[in-house]
Coordinates of C-alpha atoms and ligand atoms in Angstrom, one line a residue:
X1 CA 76.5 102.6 114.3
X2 CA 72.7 102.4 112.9
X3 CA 71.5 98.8 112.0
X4 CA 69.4 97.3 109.6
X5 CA 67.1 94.2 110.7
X6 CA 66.3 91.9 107.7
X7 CA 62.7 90.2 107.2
X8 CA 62.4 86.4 108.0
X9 CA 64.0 84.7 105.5
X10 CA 66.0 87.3 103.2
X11 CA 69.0 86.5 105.2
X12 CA 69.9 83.9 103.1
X13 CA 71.6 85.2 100.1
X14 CA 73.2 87.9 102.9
X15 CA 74.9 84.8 104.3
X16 CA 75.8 83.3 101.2
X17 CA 78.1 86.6 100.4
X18 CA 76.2 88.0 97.8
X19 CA 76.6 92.0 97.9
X20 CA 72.9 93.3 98.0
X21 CA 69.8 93.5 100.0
X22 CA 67.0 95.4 98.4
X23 CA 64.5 97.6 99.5
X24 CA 61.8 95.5 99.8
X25 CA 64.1 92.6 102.3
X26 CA 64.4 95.5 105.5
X27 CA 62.1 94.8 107.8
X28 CA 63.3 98.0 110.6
X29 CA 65.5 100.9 110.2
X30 CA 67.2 101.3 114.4
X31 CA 68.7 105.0 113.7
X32 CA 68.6 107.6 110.8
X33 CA 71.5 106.6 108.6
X34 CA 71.9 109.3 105.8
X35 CA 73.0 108.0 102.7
X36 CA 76.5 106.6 102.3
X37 CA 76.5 105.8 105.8
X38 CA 77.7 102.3 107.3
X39 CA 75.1 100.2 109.1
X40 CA 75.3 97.2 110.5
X41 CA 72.8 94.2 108.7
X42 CA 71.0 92.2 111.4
X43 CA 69.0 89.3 110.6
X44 CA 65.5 88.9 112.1
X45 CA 66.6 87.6 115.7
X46 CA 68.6 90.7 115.5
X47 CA 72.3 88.7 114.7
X48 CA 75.0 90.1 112.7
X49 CA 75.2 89.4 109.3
X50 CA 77.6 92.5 107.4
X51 CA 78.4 95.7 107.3
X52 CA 77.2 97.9 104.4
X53 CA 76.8 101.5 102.6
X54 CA 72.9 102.6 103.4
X55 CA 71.0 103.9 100.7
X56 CA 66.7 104.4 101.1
X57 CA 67.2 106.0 97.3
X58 CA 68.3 102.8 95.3
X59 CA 66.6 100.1 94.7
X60 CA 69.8 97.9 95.8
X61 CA 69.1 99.8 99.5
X62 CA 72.1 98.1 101.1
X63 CA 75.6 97.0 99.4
X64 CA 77.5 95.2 101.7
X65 CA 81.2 95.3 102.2
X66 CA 82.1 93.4 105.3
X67 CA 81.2 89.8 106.6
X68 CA 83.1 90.3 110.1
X69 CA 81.8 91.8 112.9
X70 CA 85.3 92.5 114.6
X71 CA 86.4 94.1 111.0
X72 CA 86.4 98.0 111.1
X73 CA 85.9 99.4 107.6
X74 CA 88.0 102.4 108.1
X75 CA 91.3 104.2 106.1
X76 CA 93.2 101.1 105.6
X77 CA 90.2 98.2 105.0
X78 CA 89.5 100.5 102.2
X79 CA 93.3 101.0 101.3
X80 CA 93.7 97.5 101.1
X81 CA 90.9 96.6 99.0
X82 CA 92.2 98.6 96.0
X83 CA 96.1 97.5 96.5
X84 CA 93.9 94.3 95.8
X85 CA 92.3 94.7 93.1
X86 CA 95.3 96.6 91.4
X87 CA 97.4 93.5 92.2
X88 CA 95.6 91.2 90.3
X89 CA 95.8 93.9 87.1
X90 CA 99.7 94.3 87.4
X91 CA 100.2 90.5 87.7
X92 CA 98.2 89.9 84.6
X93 CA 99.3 92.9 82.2
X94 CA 102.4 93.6 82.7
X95 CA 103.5 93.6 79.1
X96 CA 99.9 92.7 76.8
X97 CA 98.6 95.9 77.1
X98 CA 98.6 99.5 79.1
X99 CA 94.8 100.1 79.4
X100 CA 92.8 98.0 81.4
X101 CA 90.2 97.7 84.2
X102 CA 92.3 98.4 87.3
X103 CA 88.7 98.3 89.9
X104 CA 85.4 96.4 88.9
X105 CA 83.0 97.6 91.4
X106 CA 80.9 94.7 93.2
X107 CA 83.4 92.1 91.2
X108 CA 86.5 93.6 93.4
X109 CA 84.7 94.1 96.8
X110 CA 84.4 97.9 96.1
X111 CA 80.3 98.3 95.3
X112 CA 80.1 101.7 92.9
X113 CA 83.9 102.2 91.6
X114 CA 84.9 101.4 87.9
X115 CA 88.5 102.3 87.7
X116 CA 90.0 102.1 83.7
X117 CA 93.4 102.7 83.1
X118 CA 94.5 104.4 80.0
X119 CA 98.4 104.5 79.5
X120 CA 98.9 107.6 81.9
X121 CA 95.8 108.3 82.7
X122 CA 93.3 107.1 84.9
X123 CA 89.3 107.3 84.4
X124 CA 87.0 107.1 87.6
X125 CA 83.4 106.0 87.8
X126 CA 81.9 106.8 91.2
X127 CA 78.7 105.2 91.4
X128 CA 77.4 105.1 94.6
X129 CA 77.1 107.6 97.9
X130 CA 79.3 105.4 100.0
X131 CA 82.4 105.6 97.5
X132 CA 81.9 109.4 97.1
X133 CA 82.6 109.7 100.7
X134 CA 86.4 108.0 100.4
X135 CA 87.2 109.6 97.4
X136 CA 90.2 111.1 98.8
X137 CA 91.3 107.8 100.4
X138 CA 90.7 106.4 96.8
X139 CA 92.4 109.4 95.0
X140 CA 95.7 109.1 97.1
X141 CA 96.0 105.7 97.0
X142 CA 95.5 105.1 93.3
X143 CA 98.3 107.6 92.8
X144 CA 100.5 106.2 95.1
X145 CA 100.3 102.5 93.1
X146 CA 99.7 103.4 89.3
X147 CA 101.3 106.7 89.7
X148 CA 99.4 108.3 87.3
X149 CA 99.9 111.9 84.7
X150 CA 96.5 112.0 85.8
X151 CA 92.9 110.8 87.1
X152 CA 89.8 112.2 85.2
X153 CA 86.3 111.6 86.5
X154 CA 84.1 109.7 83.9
X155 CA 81.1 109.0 86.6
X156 CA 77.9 108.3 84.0
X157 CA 75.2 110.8 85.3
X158 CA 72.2 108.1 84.7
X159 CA 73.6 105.3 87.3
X160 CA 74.3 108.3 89.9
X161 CA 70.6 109.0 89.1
X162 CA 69.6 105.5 90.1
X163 CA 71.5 105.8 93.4
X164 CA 69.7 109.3 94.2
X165 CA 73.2 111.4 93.4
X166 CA 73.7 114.6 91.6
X167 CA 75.7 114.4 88.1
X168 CA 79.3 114.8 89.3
X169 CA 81.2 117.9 87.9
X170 CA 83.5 115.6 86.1
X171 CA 86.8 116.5 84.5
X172 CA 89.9 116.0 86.3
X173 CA 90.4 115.0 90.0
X174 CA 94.0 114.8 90.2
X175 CA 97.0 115.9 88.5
X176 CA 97.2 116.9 84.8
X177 CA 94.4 116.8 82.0
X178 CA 94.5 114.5 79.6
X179 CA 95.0 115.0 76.1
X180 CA 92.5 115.3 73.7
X181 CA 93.7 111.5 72.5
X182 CA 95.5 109.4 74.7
X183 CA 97.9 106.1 72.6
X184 CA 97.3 102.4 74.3
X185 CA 98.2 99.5 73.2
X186 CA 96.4 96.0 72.9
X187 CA 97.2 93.3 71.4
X188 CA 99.9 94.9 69.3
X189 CA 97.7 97.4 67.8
X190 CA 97.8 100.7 68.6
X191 CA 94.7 103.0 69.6
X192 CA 93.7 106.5 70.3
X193 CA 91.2 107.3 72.9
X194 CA 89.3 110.2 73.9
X195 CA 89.3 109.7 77.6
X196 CA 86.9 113.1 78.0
X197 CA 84.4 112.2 75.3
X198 CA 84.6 108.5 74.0
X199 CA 82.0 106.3 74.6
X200 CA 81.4 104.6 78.0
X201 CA 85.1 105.6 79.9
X202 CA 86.8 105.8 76.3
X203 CA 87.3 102.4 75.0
X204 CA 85.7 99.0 75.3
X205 CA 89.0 96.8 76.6
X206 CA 86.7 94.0 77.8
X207 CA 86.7 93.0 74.3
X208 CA 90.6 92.7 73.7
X209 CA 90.6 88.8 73.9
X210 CA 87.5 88.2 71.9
X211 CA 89.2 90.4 69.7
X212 CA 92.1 88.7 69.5
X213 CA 90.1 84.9 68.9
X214 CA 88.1 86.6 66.3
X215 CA 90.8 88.1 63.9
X216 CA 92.3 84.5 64.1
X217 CA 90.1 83.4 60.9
X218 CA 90.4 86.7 59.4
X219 CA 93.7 85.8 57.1
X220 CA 92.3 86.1 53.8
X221 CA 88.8 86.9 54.6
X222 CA 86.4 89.5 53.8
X223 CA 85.0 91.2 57.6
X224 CA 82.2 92.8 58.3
X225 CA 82.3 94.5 61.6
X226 CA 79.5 96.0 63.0
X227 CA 79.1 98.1 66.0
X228 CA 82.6 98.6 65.2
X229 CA 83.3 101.5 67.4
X230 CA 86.9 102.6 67.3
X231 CA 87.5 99.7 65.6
X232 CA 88.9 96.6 67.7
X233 CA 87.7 94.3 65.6
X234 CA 88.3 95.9 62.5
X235 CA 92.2 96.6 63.2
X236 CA 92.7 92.9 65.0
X237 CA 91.4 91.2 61.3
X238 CA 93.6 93.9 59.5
X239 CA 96.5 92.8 61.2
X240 CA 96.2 89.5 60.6
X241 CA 95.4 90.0 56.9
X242 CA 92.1 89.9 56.4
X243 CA 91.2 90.5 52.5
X244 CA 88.9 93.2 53.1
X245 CA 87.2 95.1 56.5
X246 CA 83.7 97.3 56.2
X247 CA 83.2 98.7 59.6
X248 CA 79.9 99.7 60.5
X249 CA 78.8 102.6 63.2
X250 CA 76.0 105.2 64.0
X251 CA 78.8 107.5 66.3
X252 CA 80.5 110.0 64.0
X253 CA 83.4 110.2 66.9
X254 CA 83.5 106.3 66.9
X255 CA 85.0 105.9 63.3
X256 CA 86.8 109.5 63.2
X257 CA 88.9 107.6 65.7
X258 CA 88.9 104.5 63.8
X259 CA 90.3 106.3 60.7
X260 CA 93.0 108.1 63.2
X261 CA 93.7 104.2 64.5
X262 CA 94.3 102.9 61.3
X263 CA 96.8 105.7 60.4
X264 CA 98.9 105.0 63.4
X265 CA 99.1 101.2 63.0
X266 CA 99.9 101.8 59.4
X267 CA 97.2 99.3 57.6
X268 CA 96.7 101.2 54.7
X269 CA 97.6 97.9 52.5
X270 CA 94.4 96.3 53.7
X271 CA 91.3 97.6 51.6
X272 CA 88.9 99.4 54.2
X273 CA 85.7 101.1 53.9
X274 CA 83.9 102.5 56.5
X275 CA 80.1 103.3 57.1
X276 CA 78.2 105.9 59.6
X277 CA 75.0 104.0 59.7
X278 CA 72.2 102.1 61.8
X279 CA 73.2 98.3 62.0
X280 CA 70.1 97.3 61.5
X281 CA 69.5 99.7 58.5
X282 CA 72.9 99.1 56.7
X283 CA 72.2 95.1 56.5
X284 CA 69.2 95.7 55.3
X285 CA 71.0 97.7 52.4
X286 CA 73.6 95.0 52.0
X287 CA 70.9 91.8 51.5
X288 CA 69.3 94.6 48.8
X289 CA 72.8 94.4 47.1
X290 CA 73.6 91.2 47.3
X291 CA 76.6 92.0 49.3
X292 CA 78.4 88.6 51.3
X293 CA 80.8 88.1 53.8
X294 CA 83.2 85.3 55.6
X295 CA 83.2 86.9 58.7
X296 CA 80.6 88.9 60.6
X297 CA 80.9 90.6 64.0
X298 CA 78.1 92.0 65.9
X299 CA 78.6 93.3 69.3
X300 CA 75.8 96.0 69.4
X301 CA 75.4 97.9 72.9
X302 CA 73.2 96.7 75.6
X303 CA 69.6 95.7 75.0
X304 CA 68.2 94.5 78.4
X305 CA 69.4 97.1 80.7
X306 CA 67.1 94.9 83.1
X307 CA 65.1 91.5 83.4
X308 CA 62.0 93.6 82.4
X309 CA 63.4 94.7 79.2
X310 CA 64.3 90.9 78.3
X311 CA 60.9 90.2 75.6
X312 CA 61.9 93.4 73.8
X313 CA 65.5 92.8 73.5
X314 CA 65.3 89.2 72.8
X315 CA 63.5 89.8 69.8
X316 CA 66.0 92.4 68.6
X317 CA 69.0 90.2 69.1
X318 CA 67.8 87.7 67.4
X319 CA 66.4 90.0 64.4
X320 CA 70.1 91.7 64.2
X321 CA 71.5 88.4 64.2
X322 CA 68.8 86.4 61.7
X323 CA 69.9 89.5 59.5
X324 CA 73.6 88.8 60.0
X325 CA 73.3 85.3 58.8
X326 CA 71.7 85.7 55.8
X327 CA 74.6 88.0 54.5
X328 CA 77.1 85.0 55.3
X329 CA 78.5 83.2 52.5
X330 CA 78.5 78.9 53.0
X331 CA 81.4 78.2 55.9
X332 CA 80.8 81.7 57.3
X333 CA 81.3 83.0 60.8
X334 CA 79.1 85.0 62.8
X335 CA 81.2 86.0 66.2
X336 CA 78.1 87.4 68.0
X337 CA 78.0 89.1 71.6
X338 CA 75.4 90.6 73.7
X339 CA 76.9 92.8 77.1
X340 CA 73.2 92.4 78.7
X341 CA 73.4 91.1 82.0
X342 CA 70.3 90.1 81.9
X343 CA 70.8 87.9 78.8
X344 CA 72.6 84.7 80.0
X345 CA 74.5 82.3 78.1
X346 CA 72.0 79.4 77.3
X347 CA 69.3 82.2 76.8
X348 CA 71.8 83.5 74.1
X349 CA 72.3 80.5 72.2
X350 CA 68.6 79.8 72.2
X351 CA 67.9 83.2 70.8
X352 CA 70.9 82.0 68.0
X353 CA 69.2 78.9 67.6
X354 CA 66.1 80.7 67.3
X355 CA 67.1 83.3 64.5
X356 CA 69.2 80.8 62.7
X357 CA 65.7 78.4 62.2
X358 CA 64.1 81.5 60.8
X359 CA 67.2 82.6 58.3
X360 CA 66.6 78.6 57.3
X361 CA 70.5 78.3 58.3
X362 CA 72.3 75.9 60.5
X363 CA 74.7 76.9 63.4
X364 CA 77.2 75.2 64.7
X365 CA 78.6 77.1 67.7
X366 CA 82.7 76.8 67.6
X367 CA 83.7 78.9 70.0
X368 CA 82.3 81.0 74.1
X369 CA 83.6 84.0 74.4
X370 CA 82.9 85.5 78.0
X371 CA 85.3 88.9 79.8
X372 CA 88.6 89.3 80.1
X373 CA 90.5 88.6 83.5
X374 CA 90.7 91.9 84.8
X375 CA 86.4 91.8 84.5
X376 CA 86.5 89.1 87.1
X377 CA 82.8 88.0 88.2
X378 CA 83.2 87.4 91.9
X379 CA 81.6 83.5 92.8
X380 CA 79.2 85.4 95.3
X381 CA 77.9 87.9 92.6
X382 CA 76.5 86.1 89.5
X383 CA 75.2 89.4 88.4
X384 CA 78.6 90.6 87.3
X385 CA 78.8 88.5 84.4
X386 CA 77.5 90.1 81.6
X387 CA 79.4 90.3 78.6
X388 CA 79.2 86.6 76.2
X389 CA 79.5 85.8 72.5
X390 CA 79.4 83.1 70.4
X391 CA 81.4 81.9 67.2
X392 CA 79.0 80.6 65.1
X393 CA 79.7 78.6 61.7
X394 CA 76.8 78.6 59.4
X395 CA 76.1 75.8 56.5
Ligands
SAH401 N1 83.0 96.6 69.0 C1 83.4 97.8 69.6 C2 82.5 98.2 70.8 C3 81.1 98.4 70.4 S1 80.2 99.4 71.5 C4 84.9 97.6 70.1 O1 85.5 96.5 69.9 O2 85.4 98.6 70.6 C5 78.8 99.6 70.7 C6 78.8 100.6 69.5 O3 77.6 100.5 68.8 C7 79.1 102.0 69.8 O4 80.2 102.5 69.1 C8 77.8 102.8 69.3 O5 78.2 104.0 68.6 C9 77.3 101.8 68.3 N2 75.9 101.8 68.0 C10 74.9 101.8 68.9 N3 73.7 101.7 68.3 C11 73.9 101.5 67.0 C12 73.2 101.3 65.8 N4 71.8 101.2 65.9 N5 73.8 101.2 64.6 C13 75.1 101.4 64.5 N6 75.9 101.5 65.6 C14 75.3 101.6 66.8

């Protein structure tokens, strides 16, 4: 097996589990390990530290998968590792819900799967060289647990692009295709989703708890949800009554679906309008009118793909989100999220602070929303984390 000897000193977070060693902590390459390959991760006196997948094309050069020397990662390591993860999903939603993350890459000890079940169906993300190589392993054994209609490849092109990999072929990998909509449920509510064409794998279920918490003040209310997607918000406040939903989106696909969701759960009696639009643009146009709301949800898509992207972003969340609160009438809720790793917790309440002091309102934060249990964020990967919102009561 080639090896990997660390610089002086970058050992550290190797020892303290945490799945990457970058390109700029490898002090000498002993071999030529192509892509994908397994090496062995030394530290500077030459020691074992982990195993991991080598690749001199990604900026994350090394993901590691094994602490043990006397572990062999071979057919059944790997066969284990996703009867793991899909344990933890079949203890937890056995009767919530039948679409869910069944593998979450780093978070599950599998570095470049995403695995979302849909009813029947499953999507694949494979992300990194390393995973493309045990596809088959990962294909058989998936069907063997979930017995799935089918498994259809959803791999995004851009993050294979990081990782130096072609755009996969897509499409289907195993058994039959899906149809063009595919019914899960959540929460009680019924959706249709588009596991070929729908946005990131088809449908955002890290949100179904936040969801959930939100539509809990909705009775009676008049919501505005924006980045509404195929409407999980929107369809969690109708069930529970709200007085009125306006959902907001720039995707024409997004609220096609949401109108088709609607119809199957039957919430005609709740008055509904629905608008294809820029976020930023339509508040604009509802301040011009005068328009006000009890509720407002913003969960817009990612703004800091990375640290470096953090100035720009910031400002935007908080202009989004000044904008939101000025459209709030006394006593209303802003339920706020950002899904940018980079964007932590305290630096999201301090942009909130920040764009409330500018929209001359107060805040008072009621409720942290964070991912839903089958998004676990491994202890050794803080990185993982990245989807939190806020409940926000302005005065
Ligand atoms: N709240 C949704 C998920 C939102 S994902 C749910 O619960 O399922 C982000 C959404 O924002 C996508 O549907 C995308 O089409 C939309 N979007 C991205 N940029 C936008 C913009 N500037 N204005 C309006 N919608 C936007």
């Amino acid at each position: 097996m080639d090896s990997v000897r660390l610089k002086k000193g970058k050992e550290k977070a190797v020892r303290q589990l945490h799945p990457w060693v970058f390109s700029g902590a490898i002090d000498h390459v002993k071999g030529k390990p192509e892509n994908g390959d397994i090496i062995m991760v030394t530290d500077s006196n030459n020691d074992f530290l982990a195993y991991g997948f080598f690749n001199d094309q990604s900026r994350v050069a090394i993901r590691l998968l094994e602490w043990n020397l006397e572990t062999e990662i071979n057919e059944t390591w790997w066969r284990k590792k996703i009867q793991n993860a899909v344990k933890l999903r079949t203890d937890l939603h056995t009767d919530k819900t039948n679409t869910y993350r069944v593998i979450f890459s780093e978070a599950d000890y599998l570095p470049g799967l995403i695995v979302d079940r849909y009813a029947d169906f499953l999507s694949v993300q494979i992300l990194t060289s390393g995973v493309e190589r045990i596809k088959h392993i990962l294909l058989d054994e998936l069907q063997s647990l979930l017995k799935p209609k089918g498994i259809f490849d959803r791999s995004d092109a851009s993050a294979r692009a990081h990782e130096g990999m072609e755009a996969s072929s897509g499409g289907v990998l195993l058994g039959s295709e899906p149809p063009e909509f595919v019914s899960v449920r959540e929460n009680g509510i019924f959706y249709q989703v588009n596991i070929a064409e729908g946005q990131k794998s088809g449908f955002y279920c890290d949100q179904r708890d936040n969801r959930k918490w939100v539509a809990e003040y909705a009775k009676g209310r008049k919501v505005l949800d924006c980045f509404s997607y195929s409407g999980g918000f929107s369809l969690n406040a109708m069930k529970n009554e709200a007085s009125e939903v306006i959902s907001v989106d720039s995707s024409a696909l997004a609220l096609d679906t949401l109108k088709r969701n609607i119809e199957i759960n039957d919430f005609h009696n709740i008055p509904h309008s629905q608008i294809q639009s820029d976020v930023n643009k339509q508040l604009r146009v509802f301040r011009e009118e005068n328009e006000k709301f009890d509720i407002i949800i913003l969960d817009p898509p990612k703004y800091a793909p990375s640290r470096s992207a953090l100035t720009k972003a910031s400002r935007a969340y908080k202009d989004l989100n000044r904008m939101a609160m000025l459209l709030l009438n006394e006593g209303g809720l802003l339920a706020t999220f950002s899904c940018s790793g980079a964007v932590d917790i305290s630096m999201f309440k301090q942009i909130i602070a920040w764009a409330a002091l500018d929209a001359g309102k107060n805040v008072q934060f009621i409720q942290q929303f964070s991912q839903p249990a089958d998004h676990p964020v491994r202890s050794s990967f803080p990185e993982g984390e990245y989807l939190k919102g806020l409940l926000c009561r302005l005065s």
